[in-house]
GROMACS .gro file of C-alpha atoms in nm:
model
   80
    1MET     CA    1   0.601  -4.601  -2.932
    2ILE     CA    2   0.734  -4.250  -2.887
    3LEU     CA    3   0.838  -4.039  -3.172
    4GLU     CA    4   1.064  -3.740  -3.122
    5VAL     CA    5   0.974  -3.441  -3.334
    6THR     CA    6   1.220  -3.142  -3.373
    7GLU     CA    7   1.095  -2.790  -3.350
    8GLU     CA    8   1.151  -2.749  -3.727
    9GLU     CA    9   0.933  -3.064  -3.804
   10MET     CA   10   0.661  -2.931  -3.580
   11GLN     CA   11   0.680  -2.595  -3.768
   12LEU     CA   12   0.648  -2.782  -4.112
   13ILE     CA   13   0.340  -2.982  -3.968
   14GLU     CA   14   0.177  -2.651  -3.839
   15ASN     CA   15   0.238  -2.479  -4.176
   16PHE     CA   16   0.087  -2.773  -4.369
   17ARG     CA   17  -0.222  -2.770  -4.159
   18LYS     CA   18  -0.268  -2.393  -4.194
   19LYS     CA   19  -0.224  -2.417  -4.572
   20ARG     CA   20  -0.490  -2.699  -4.588
   21LYS     CA   21  -0.742  -2.493  -4.388
   22ASP     CA   22  -0.669  -2.186  -4.629
   23GLU     CA   23  -0.727  -2.410  -4.927
   24GLU     CA   24  -1.053  -2.542  -4.784
   25ALA     CA   25  -1.181  -2.187  -4.712
   26PHE     CA   26  -1.071  -2.081  -5.066
   27ASN     CA   27  -1.270  -2.379  -5.208
   28ILE     CA   28  -1.585  -2.293  -5.004
   29CYS     CA   29  -1.556  -1.933  -5.120
   30LEU     CA   30  -1.530  -2.044  -5.483
   31GLU     CA   31  -1.817  -2.273  -5.453
   32LYS     CA   32  -2.035  -1.985  -5.328
   33TYR     CA   33  -1.907  -1.753  -5.596
   34GLY     CA   34  -2.005  -2.010  -5.865
   35LYS     CA   35  -2.350  -2.037  -5.713
   36ALA     CA   36  -2.398  -1.654  -5.705
   37ILE     CA   37  -2.283  -1.638  -6.081
   38ARG     CA   38  -2.514  -1.904  -6.175
   39SER     CA   39  -2.808  -1.730  -6.010
   40LEU     CA   40  -2.715  -1.388  -6.187
   41LYS     CA   41  -2.693  -1.579  -6.522
   42GLU     CA   42  -3.050  -1.695  -6.456
   43VAL     CA   43  -3.145  -1.323  -6.410
   44VAL     CA   44  -2.976  -1.245  -6.742
   45ILE     CA   45  -3.147  -1.543  -6.932
   46ASN     CA   46  -3.489  -1.424  -6.801
   47LEU     CA   47  -3.449  -1.052  -6.854
   48LYS     CA   48  -3.715  -1.022  -7.132
   49ASP     CA   49  -3.949  -1.196  -6.883
   50PHE     CA   50  -3.863  -0.932  -6.620
   51LEU     CA   51  -3.934  -0.658  -6.862
   52LYS     CA   52  -4.268  -0.803  -6.980
   53ASN     CA   53  -4.415  -0.939  -6.660
   54ASP     CA   54  -4.412  -0.784  -6.322
   55GLU     CA   55  -4.550  -1.108  -6.156
   56PHE     CA   56  -4.258  -1.307  -6.294
   57TYR     CA   57  -4.006  -1.061  -6.140
   58ASP     CA   58  -4.179  -1.076  -5.804
   59GLU     CA   59  -4.171  -1.449  -5.789
   60PHE     CA   60  -3.813  -1.489  -5.919
   61GLY     CA   61  -3.706  -1.206  -5.683
   62LYS     CA   62  -3.859  -1.386  -5.400
   63LYS     CA   63  -3.667  -1.694  -5.495
   64TYR     CA   64  -3.323  -1.555  -5.595
   65ASP     CA   65  -3.257  -1.199  -5.470
   66GLU     CA   66  -3.206  -1.282  -5.098
   67ASP     CA   67  -2.988  -1.601  -5.192
   68ILE     CA   68  -2.767  -1.401  -5.425
   69TYR     CA   69  -2.709  -1.127  -5.165
   70LYS     CA   70  -2.628  -1.370  -4.902
   71ASP     CA   71  -2.381  -1.550  -5.130
   72PHE     CA   72  -2.200  -1.238  -5.216
   73VAL     CA   73  -2.187  -1.133  -4.848
   74ASP     CA   74  -2.031  -1.482  -4.770
   75ILE     CA   75  -1.777  -1.437  -5.062
   76VAL     CA   76  -1.674  -1.092  -4.920
   77ARG     CA   77  -1.621  -1.230  -4.589
   78CYS     CA   78  -1.421  -1.509  -4.719
   79LEU     CA   79  -1.184  -1.272  -4.876
   80ASP     CA   80  -1.114  -1.072  -4.573
   0.00000   0.00000   0.00000
């Protein structure tokens, strides 16, 4: 079975596909932003421990600092 598609219909299909890709990219960016914000919230919650205990900061920093940085880099790239 062969379906004939007009140029106008093809444009609508292409626009729909592009919009869907844009929405998927936005959702991925939003997910990364949420992850980064949760990590920063963890920093704020543990602020007293940071101020009192250098070892705690070192361990926490190893666990989160690089991940937070990478998440924000990804977010900025998504927004370009």
